[in-house]
XYZ file of C-alpha atoms in Angstrom:
574
model
C 6.610 28.956 7.469
C 8.644 27.762 4.498
C 11.759 27.474 6.701
C 9.864 25.297 9.118
C 8.606 23.155 6.219
C 12.171 22.701 4.908
C 13.415 21.788 8.426
C 10.545 19.308 8.859
C 11.481 17.653 5.558
C 15.036 16.891 6.617
C 14.310 13.369 8.072
C 12.484 12.408 4.908
C 15.238 13.800 2.677
C 17.866 11.889 4.681
C 15.740 8.693 4.409
C 15.693 9.016 0.633
C 19.470 9.868 0.481
C 20.442 7.037 2.758
C 18.323 4.418 0.939
C 18.203 5.579 -2.667
C 21.614 7.256 -3.091
C 23.858 5.442 -0.668
C 21.861 2.184 -0.924
C 21.760 1.660 2.868
C 19.406 -1.091 3.957
C 16.254 0.197 5.693
C 17.346 -1.376 9.019
C 20.352 0.967 8.945
C 18.835 4.065 7.359
C 15.579 4.400 9.422
C 17.201 4.482 12.869
C 19.381 7.400 11.636
C 16.367 9.172 10.155
C 14.417 8.610 13.362
C 17.260 10.273 15.361
C 17.218 13.302 13.023
C 13.432 13.516 13.463
C 13.902 13.401 17.240
C 16.351 16.347 17.046
C 13.956 18.333 14.863
C 11.001 17.576 17.083
C 12.929 18.409 20.242
C 14.900 21.521 19.231
C 12.558 23.140 16.699
C 9.063 21.910 17.601
C 9.928 22.082 21.382
C 8.745 18.519 22.127
C 10.162 17.458 25.367
C 12.323 14.330 25.772
C 9.799 12.323 27.710
C 7.095 12.835 25.057
C 9.525 11.960 22.272
C 10.273 8.734 24.153
C 6.556 8.051 24.660
C 5.725 8.633 20.935
C 8.671 6.396 19.999
C 7.432 3.579 22.311
C 3.946 3.991 20.846
C 5.462 3.710 17.359
C 7.377 0.545 18.319
C 4.084 -0.990 19.554
C 2.220 0.083 16.364
C 5.000 -1.553 14.333
C 4.202 -4.839 15.963
C 0.849 -4.840 14.122
C 2.700 -4.779 10.731
C 5.222 -7.300 11.892
C 2.369 -9.730 12.722
C 1.051 -9.300 9.161
C 4.484 -10.005 7.740
C 5.003 -13.042 9.982
C 1.578 -14.431 9.215
C 2.082 -14.087 5.448
C 5.590 -15.609 5.643
C 4.410 -18.499 7.826
C 1.585 -19.284 5.340
C 3.957 -19.117 2.418
C 6.544 -21.424 4.112
C 3.885 -23.866 5.200
C 2.642 -24.085 1.637
C 6.198 -24.586 0.441
C 6.760 -27.466 2.839
C 3.372 -29.047 2.260
C 3.760 -29.192 -1.541
C 0.941 -26.713 -2.193
C 3.187 -23.995 -3.570
C 4.567 -26.355 -6.256
C 1.005 -27.222 -7.243
C 0.012 -23.532 -7.399
C 3.041 -22.902 -9.551
C 1.959 -25.582 -12.015
C -1.586 -24.224 -12.103
C -0.489 -20.706 -13.105
C 2.134 -22.153 -15.453
C -0.790 -24.145 -16.978
C -2.609 -20.867 -17.686
C 0.421 -19.280 -19.308
C 4.209 -19.609 -19.075
C 4.681 -15.955 -20.130
C 6.022 -14.062 -17.087
C 4.586 -10.777 -18.339
C 1.075 -12.183 -18.352
C 1.630 -13.958 -15.037
C 2.692 -10.604 -13.493
C -0.578 -9.013 -14.643
C -2.718 -11.940 -13.566
C -1.185 -12.482 -10.202
C 0.360 -9.150 -9.287
C -2.451 -6.907 -10.521
C -5.735 -8.800 -10.746
C -5.414 -11.464 -7.947
C -3.659 -8.969 -5.644
C -6.289 -6.328 -6.497
C -9.014 -8.599 -5.164
C -7.050 -9.132 -1.964
C -6.597 -5.335 -1.607
C -10.319 -4.848 -2.029
C -11.016 -7.387 0.671
C -8.355 -6.701 3.273
C -5.673 -4.082 2.455
C -3.077 -3.763 5.277
C -0.261 -4.702 2.885
C -1.635 -8.192 2.374
C -1.765 -8.028 -1.478
C 1.996 -7.981 -1.907
C 2.434 -10.435 0.972
C 0.262 -12.934 -0.768
C 0.984 -12.297 -4.460
C 4.782 -11.971 -4.349
C 5.378 -15.502 -3.038
C 3.203 -16.895 -5.834
C 5.226 -14.986 -8.451
C 8.477 -16.269 -6.883
C 7.096 -19.827 -7.093
C 6.477 -19.214 -10.805
C 10.234 -18.436 -11.271
C 10.312 -14.674 -10.800
C 13.464 -13.287 -9.138
C 12.341 -12.277 -5.584
C 13.238 -8.613 -6.157
C 11.294 -8.488 -9.413
C 8.267 -10.018 -7.689
C 8.546 -7.384 -4.932
C 8.843 -4.482 -7.375
C 5.877 -5.545 -9.571
C 3.612 -6.231 -6.589
C 4.350 -2.751 -5.120
C 3.783 -0.981 -8.460
C 0.487 -2.812 -9.072
C -0.702 -2.234 -5.446
C -1.882 1.259 -6.352
C -5.044 1.234 -8.499
C -6.910 -1.213 -6.293
C -6.254 0.829 -3.101
C -9.006 3.280 -3.999
C -11.694 2.750 -3.034
C -10.677 -0.541 -1.340
C -10.275 -2.146 1.125
C -14.041 -2.259 1.501
C -14.129 1.463 0.778
C -12.275 2.504 3.882
C -9.833 5.097 2.371
C -12.535 6.852 0.412
C -14.974 6.798 3.326
C -12.265 8.165 5.578
C -11.583 11.069 3.231
C -15.274 11.830 3.053
C -15.864 11.705 6.758
C -12.815 13.861 7.446
C -14.341 16.758 5.398
C -17.965 16.046 6.304
C -18.426 19.034 8.577
C -16.809 21.380 5.998
C -19.173 20.068 3.287
C -22.236 20.553 5.447
C -21.058 24.041 6.541
C -21.036 25.069 2.915
C -24.556 23.722 2.427
C -23.632 20.438 0.769
C -24.912 16.954 1.432
C -22.226 14.685 2.870
C -23.718 11.455 1.334
C -23.765 13.067 -2.073
C -20.161 14.095 -1.541
C -19.196 10.484 -0.741
C -20.788 9.186 -3.938
C -19.317 11.961 -6.053
C -15.844 11.393 -4.469
C -16.002 7.681 -5.255
C -17.071 8.303 -8.878
C -14.411 10.982 -9.548
C -11.728 9.058 -7.779
C -12.409 5.907 -9.832
C -12.594 7.487 -13.342
C -9.172 9.093 -13.423
C -7.752 6.281 -11.363
C -8.823 3.686 -13.868
C -7.346 5.686 -16.734
C -4.131 5.829 -14.864
C -4.493 2.176 -13.992
C -4.409 1.158 -17.669
C -1.095 2.959 -18.029
C 0.324 1.493 -14.815
C -0.336 -2.059 -16.007
C 1.801 -1.298 -19.053
C 4.414 0.545 -16.952
C 4.655 -2.457 -14.629
C 5.469 -4.628 -17.575
C 8.016 -2.202 -18.852
C 9.785 -2.219 -15.453
C 9.774 -6.032 -15.552
C 11.398 -6.204 -18.963
C 13.753 -3.217 -18.763
C 15.048 -3.653 -15.185
C 14.812 -7.401 -14.732
C 14.660 -8.797 -18.241
C 17.503 -10.611 -19.955
C 17.612 -8.122 -22.862
C 17.037 -4.989 -20.618
C 14.662 -3.743 -23.215
C 11.314 -1.946 -23.255
C 10.671 -3.623 -26.612
C 10.002 -6.895 -24.799
C 6.970 -5.229 -23.122
C 5.329 -4.034 -26.308
C 3.769 -7.392 -27.383
C 1.619 -7.503 -24.236
C 0.342 -3.907 -24.406
C -2.896 -4.974 -26.129
C -3.612 -7.417 -23.289
C -2.672 -4.725 -20.710
C -5.216 -2.380 -22.222
C -7.841 -5.124 -22.470
C -7.235 -6.015 -18.763
C -7.596 -2.392 -17.709
C -10.819 -2.018 -19.707
C -12.426 -5.223 -18.328
C -11.626 -4.238 -14.731
C -12.464 -0.555 -15.491
C -15.997 -1.149 -16.751
C -16.936 -3.063 -13.551
C -14.921 -0.670 -11.423
C -16.525 2.509 -12.714
C -20.135 1.058 -12.816
C -19.771 -0.104 -9.206
C -18.321 3.292 -8.175
C -21.255 5.160 -9.788
C -24.176 2.964 -8.719
C -23.047 1.063 -5.583
C -20.605 3.400 -3.699
C -17.108 2.571 -2.479
C -17.456 -0.496 -0.255
C -17.416 -3.350 -2.787
C -16.043 -1.529 -5.913
C -12.460 -2.884 -5.868
C -13.325 -6.357 -4.658
C -16.065 -6.887 -7.237
C -14.101 -5.385 -10.160
C -10.948 -7.450 -9.729
C -12.674 -10.666 -8.714
C -15.170 -10.362 -11.553
C -12.360 -9.759 -14.090
C -10.283 -12.697 -13.027
C -12.281 -15.548 -14.711
C -12.838 -13.442 -17.801
C -9.074 -12.822 -18.208
C -8.157 -16.432 -17.480
C -10.669 -17.598 -20.180
C -9.187 -15.120 -22.685
C -5.606 -16.217 -21.908
C -6.589 -19.872 -22.374
C -8.114 -19.034 -25.763
C -5.036 -17.064 -26.765
C -6.850 -13.800 -27.065
C -4.345 -10.924 -27.496
C -1.472 -13.195 -26.397
C 2.078 -12.424 -27.521
C 3.538 -14.762 -30.144
C 6.799 -15.276 -28.187
C 6.803 -16.494 -24.615
C 8.910 -14.340 -22.313
C 10.217 -16.021 -19.093
C 12.836 -15.892 -16.418
C 14.274 -19.217 -17.376
C 18.043 -19.241 -16.665
C 17.913 -15.991 -14.651
C 20.487 -17.364 -12.195
C 23.055 -17.144 -15.063
C 22.206 -13.686 -16.579
C 20.535 -11.974 -13.648
C 22.094 -10.048 -10.771
C 22.704 -11.618 -7.387
C 20.928 -8.711 -5.681
C 17.690 -9.819 -7.326
C 17.709 -13.066 -5.360
C 16.739 -13.772 -1.752
C 19.494 -12.821 0.647
C 18.382 -15.505 3.054
C 18.555 -19.242 2.718
C 15.120 -20.753 3.125
C 13.795 -24.214 2.175
C 12.650 -24.672 -1.418
C 9.083 -25.666 -2.318
C 8.513 -29.378 -2.247
C 6.626 -31.020 -5.124
C 4.263 -33.745 -3.793
C 1.939 -33.739 -6.813
C -0.845 -32.228 -4.703
C -4.261 -31.673 -6.311
C -4.810 -28.013 -7.353
C -7.963 -27.582 -5.289
C -6.327 -28.814 -2.095
C -3.349 -26.525 -2.804
C -5.533 -23.508 -3.346
C -7.912 -24.259 -0.536
C -5.972 -22.187 2.141
C -6.117 -19.115 -0.154
C -9.777 -19.695 -0.895
C -10.573 -19.893 2.871
C -8.491 -16.768 3.453
C -10.379 -14.879 0.788
C -13.692 -15.969 2.192
C -12.732 -15.036 5.714
C -11.451 -11.571 4.647
C -14.762 -10.905 2.750
C -16.931 -12.132 5.650
C -15.067 -10.146 8.279
C -14.531 -6.889 6.266
C -17.882 -6.530 4.515
C -20.368 -4.699 6.690
C -23.262 -6.950 5.639
C -22.115 -9.705 7.945
C -21.714 -7.451 10.996
C -18.575 -9.191 12.269
C -16.380 -6.143 12.539
C -18.018 -4.814 15.757
C -17.416 -8.223 17.350
C -13.803 -8.659 16.262
C -12.817 -5.077 17.155
C -14.271 -4.927 20.640
C -13.636 -6.500 24.042
C -12.349 -8.997 24.960
C -10.355 -8.982 21.657
C -8.301 -5.859 22.399
C -5.042 -5.499 24.212
C -4.648 -2.112 25.913
C -1.490 -0.276 26.965
C -2.600 3.071 28.339
C -0.876 6.213 29.518
C 2.547 5.378 28.073
C 5.206 7.079 30.274
C 2.399 8.867 32.030
C 0.794 10.646 29.042
C -2.975 10.292 29.139
C -3.314 10.793 25.370
C -0.589 8.244 24.351
C -1.783 4.680 24.331
C -1.876 1.550 22.208
C -4.876 -0.657 21.472
C -4.139 -3.866 19.589
C -7.299 -5.391 18.058
C -5.597 -8.725 17.487
C -8.375 -10.565 15.758
C -8.681 -7.597 13.320
C -5.032 -8.050 12.355
C -4.896 -10.166 9.134
C -1.519 -11.585 10.137
C -3.198 -13.307 13.086
C -6.621 -13.812 11.643
C -6.716 -15.299 9.109
C -3.025 -15.814 8.077
C -1.560 -17.586 11.175
C -4.878 -19.353 11.855
C -5.025 -20.723 8.280
C -1.287 -21.632 8.330
C -2.040 -23.864 11.408
C -5.153 -25.256 9.705
C -3.044 -26.025 6.608
C -0.574 -28.078 8.618
C -3.351 -30.576 9.443
C -5.137 -30.193 6.137
C -2.037 -31.072 4.194
C -0.882 -33.705 6.766
C 2.574 -32.132 7.267
C 5.260 -33.798 9.359
C 6.708 -32.233 12.476
C 10.002 -31.595 10.695
C 8.226 -29.749 7.818
C 6.304 -27.640 10.340
C 9.531 -26.788 12.213
C 11.262 -25.806 8.998
C 8.370 -23.507 8.037
C 8.399 -21.801 11.476
C 12.217 -21.446 11.536
C 12.346 -19.881 8.063
C 9.496 -17.484 8.953
C 11.169 -16.242 12.126
C 14.465 -15.792 10.262
C 12.789 -13.726 7.578
C 10.676 -11.472 9.768
C 13.619 -10.601 12.054
C 15.276 -8.677 9.200
C 12.297 -6.321 8.927
C 11.880 -5.648 12.630
C 14.414 -2.929 13.199
C 13.411 -1.005 10.071
C 9.740 -1.100 10.931
C 10.152 -0.215 14.602
C 12.137 2.938 13.810
C 10.157 3.826 10.661
C 6.805 3.808 12.454
C 8.341 5.634 15.422
C 9.522 8.415 13.070
C 6.067 8.662 11.553
C 4.592 9.152 15.002
C 6.895 12.158 15.600
C 5.790 13.610 12.266
C 2.124 13.199 13.096
C 2.024 14.248 16.672
C 4.489 17.140 16.988
C 2.651 20.301 18.227
C 4.011 23.780 18.667
C 1.697 26.695 19.342
C 3.960 29.293 17.806
C 4.231 27.314 14.561
C 0.547 26.500 14.593
C -0.273 30.235 14.921
C 1.995 31.001 12.015
C 0.092 28.421 9.828
C -3.242 29.788 11.072
C -2.263 33.305 10.100
C -2.014 32.307 6.398
C -4.989 32.855 4.164
C -5.709 29.159 3.910
C -6.554 28.500 7.560
C -8.466 30.154 10.372
C -7.195 29.286 13.804
C -4.456 27.223 15.468
C -5.258 23.632 16.213
C -3.199 20.633 17.327
C -3.348 19.151 13.826
C -2.156 22.158 11.839
C 1.196 22.510 13.603
C 2.511 18.991 13.051
C 5.701 18.555 10.985
C 3.728 16.643 8.341
C 0.958 19.233 8.023
C 3.421 22.180 7.815
C 5.228 20.506 4.874
C 1.999 19.861 2.979
C 0.687 23.351 3.670
C 3.837 24.966 2.257
C 3.553 22.878 -0.937
C -0.034 23.966 -1.329
C 0.824 27.679 -1.032
C 3.783 27.446 -3.365
C 1.793 25.890 -6.284
C -1.395 27.903 -5.754
C -3.089 28.183 -9.283
C -1.595 24.915 -10.487
C -2.537 23.218 -7.184
C -4.106 20.229 -8.982
C -0.572 19.176 -10.052
C 0.657 19.019 -6.479
C -2.475 17.627 -4.814
C -1.736 13.949 -5.558
C 1.875 14.381 -4.422
C 0.604 15.508 -1.014
C -1.362 12.242 -0.896
C 1.786 10.360 -1.823
C 3.691 12.162 0.993
C 1.153 10.970 3.529
C 1.392 7.375 2.274
C 5.124 7.495 2.030
C 5.454 8.394 5.694
C 2.517 6.492 7.182
C 2.280 3.437 4.935
C -1.460 3.918 4.589
C -3.776 5.642 2.156
C -6.347 5.821 4.943
C -3.903 7.645 7.272
C -2.845 9.922 4.401
C -6.507 10.828 3.821
C -6.984 11.422 7.591
C -4.011 13.776 7.627
C -4.569 15.797 4.428
C -8.167 15.578 3.240
C -9.129 18.716 5.207
C -6.086 20.620 3.877
C -7.006 19.619 0.281
C -10.695 20.587 0.769
C -9.886 24.030 2.372
C -7.226 24.831 -0.188
C -9.596 23.913 -3.079
C -12.263 26.153 -1.550
C -10.031 29.164 -1.239
C -8.576 28.615 -4.785
C -12.169 28.220 -6.155
C -11.426 24.745 -7.437
C -13.927 21.863 -7.334
C -13.449 20.330 -3.912
C -14.619 16.878 -4.979
C -11.923 16.662 -7.640
C -9.089 17.965 -5.420
C -10.022 15.525 -2.583
C -10.183 12.773 -5.192
C -6.605 13.611 -6.212
C -5.635 13.295 -2.507
C -7.372 9.934 -2.450
C -5.573 8.792 -5.553
C -2.211 10.066 -4.403
C -2.555 8.187 -1.132
C -3.128 4.990 -3.114
C -0.262 5.658 -5.585
C 2.083 6.307 -2.666
C 1.742 2.636 -1.629
C 4.351 1.683 -4.236
C 7.101 3.713 -2.571
C 6.074 3.925 1.028
C 8.792 2.774 3.454
C 6.548 0.345 5.402
C 5.391 -1.459 2.315
C 8.904 -1.706 0.850
C 10.321 -3.099 4.112
C 7.351 -5.535 4.344
C 7.604 -6.889 0.826
C 11.394 -7.203 1.137
C 10.906 -9.208 4.256
C 8.281 -11.406 2.593
C 10.538 -12.034 -0.508
C 13.791 -12.387 1.477
C 15.343 -9.401 -0.259
C 16.247 -7.261 2.805
C 18.948 -4.718 1.996
C 17.501 -3.874 -1.402
C 14.979 -1.339 -0.080
C 16.825 1.533 -1.716
C 16.931 -0.176 -5.062
C 13.178 -0.824 -4.921
C 12.547 2.819 -4.076
C 14.663 4.025 -7.033
C 12.848 1.520 -9.307
C 9.335 2.510 -8.216
C 9.683 6.299 -7.906
C 9.380 6.826 -11.728
C 6.160 4.812 -12.080
C 4.856 6.677 -8.998
C 5.565 10.130 -10.522
C 4.144 9.112 -13.945
C 0.970 7.779 -12.353
C 0.537 11.077 -10.347
C 1.068 13.098 -13.512
C -1.574 11.128 -15.433
C -4.324 11.541 -12.794
C -3.370 15.213 -12.345
C -3.584 15.898 -16.061
C -6.935 14.089 -16.314
C -8.350 16.121 -13.401
C -6.760 19.311 -14.745
C -8.580 18.811 -18.062
C -11.859 18.229 -16.192
C -11.349 21.466 -14.204
C -10.576 23.445 -17.354
C -13.609 22.015 -19.016
C -15.715 23.356 -16.155
C -16.523 20.076 -14.485
C -17.643 20.558 -10.887
C -19.609 17.619 -9.367
C -20.931 19.811 -6.531
C -21.048 23.468 -7.629
C -23.137 24.334 -4.593
C -19.920 24.098 -2.499
C -18.514 27.097 -4.306
C -20.754 30.136 -3.908
């Protein structure tokens, strides 16, 4: 079983080596990694050539969904550049503070956190990174900080989906052990959010450290120290709302409410100079002392300054936020309409396989609705000329084309990882003490790797549990998918190791969120949005340390809870 796990890991290892060691761009590395995955799936997992082709085509089609999100975000950004709105937004944030460290927290963590709570789907970095660039951040710095900060808000947002998915995945197991599934959901939300928020305070500080050490003029951690008090204050303000909502309201509105509620409080404190550093730290003159790789690799039009009124400039973002809330929050009952006929494109029985198909719910894709829709609306709202509109469209197409190859082959490789099935390997997994019988799910390449990690670590399993969540996100680009893949494994392993199942599944949930900062899909997407294609490996190397530190923090917090005898649902261990 360990040999199979090592073989299954080869495409991932080669992806990391290609991108992080040899600094290959993702559009070159991922096709090679996909080819290695095809060889492993075919020769070891005995998947036939036709099914490998069908899963690859299905992956290509699924990648289109992400490409639409990227294109919609790029189109909106370029429309706002041409209309003069981006210059006005720049001035507004500059009016709050000129300190780039505070701007990174306010835009990359708090504003993007609200967007994550409302929408997810990679939209936070797509919306926040262009704003940071407009404030003078080097594009690669904006990409890195937005990825690092797009971790804490992911659980339990967007609108609770990742946490609800984890809970529903283990529902039958909870009930089989005599537990109440609704109580499990509430306990999972609470014990995800408490350690996550503790880690979140540290990740705010770590993000600023990365900004000053990697991208700062002095290359020094010391430049981050003056804003640590404000980092802690920000984490506490958000954390109070976050944890109270998690305990008393459940997962759906926790992230959205916490980050939106904290935004005006923090802006007020910044304006009053509360906990503000004495010296202002900026990226002024970065073109002279910075590296060329930090800048956009594509020539796109610069933002025009038309002295637009702030409200008119922000109106497209306000409308987007409102539409995301209205469509994603269950109270308004719009999801069943937007995700049903006639708003679905079906491609069934790909290459003749009945179980391989693609359904594209195009109105549920935030790239189309609301990004592209609002971009068109903005053209008329801001009275843009035909030439300005053409420039925005041309720049958007140019930028999204760089991400296409990487995403197509990256998602295709994930499909092979998820849907490989070999009865002999499945029976080998089933014969271990952690599992009962062979199923389609427990013979996939992804599952075999995670299962091997669980068995190796055994008594110290809480240390590895969040890393399994990271593995799922790294490969799939989604905390929700990571929870779908591994929540059952985490629950069953905790049961057999006599560990609190709620806390171990919470670590899976947190790991899936933390993995967002290094997952291939997100890195490719944010590089496309910021025009820094070819720097995916550098971003991965930059973000891997914050990712590991965050996992260590939540693992230690949960480990202390376990050692202290905390078990939110003791009735599940009897």
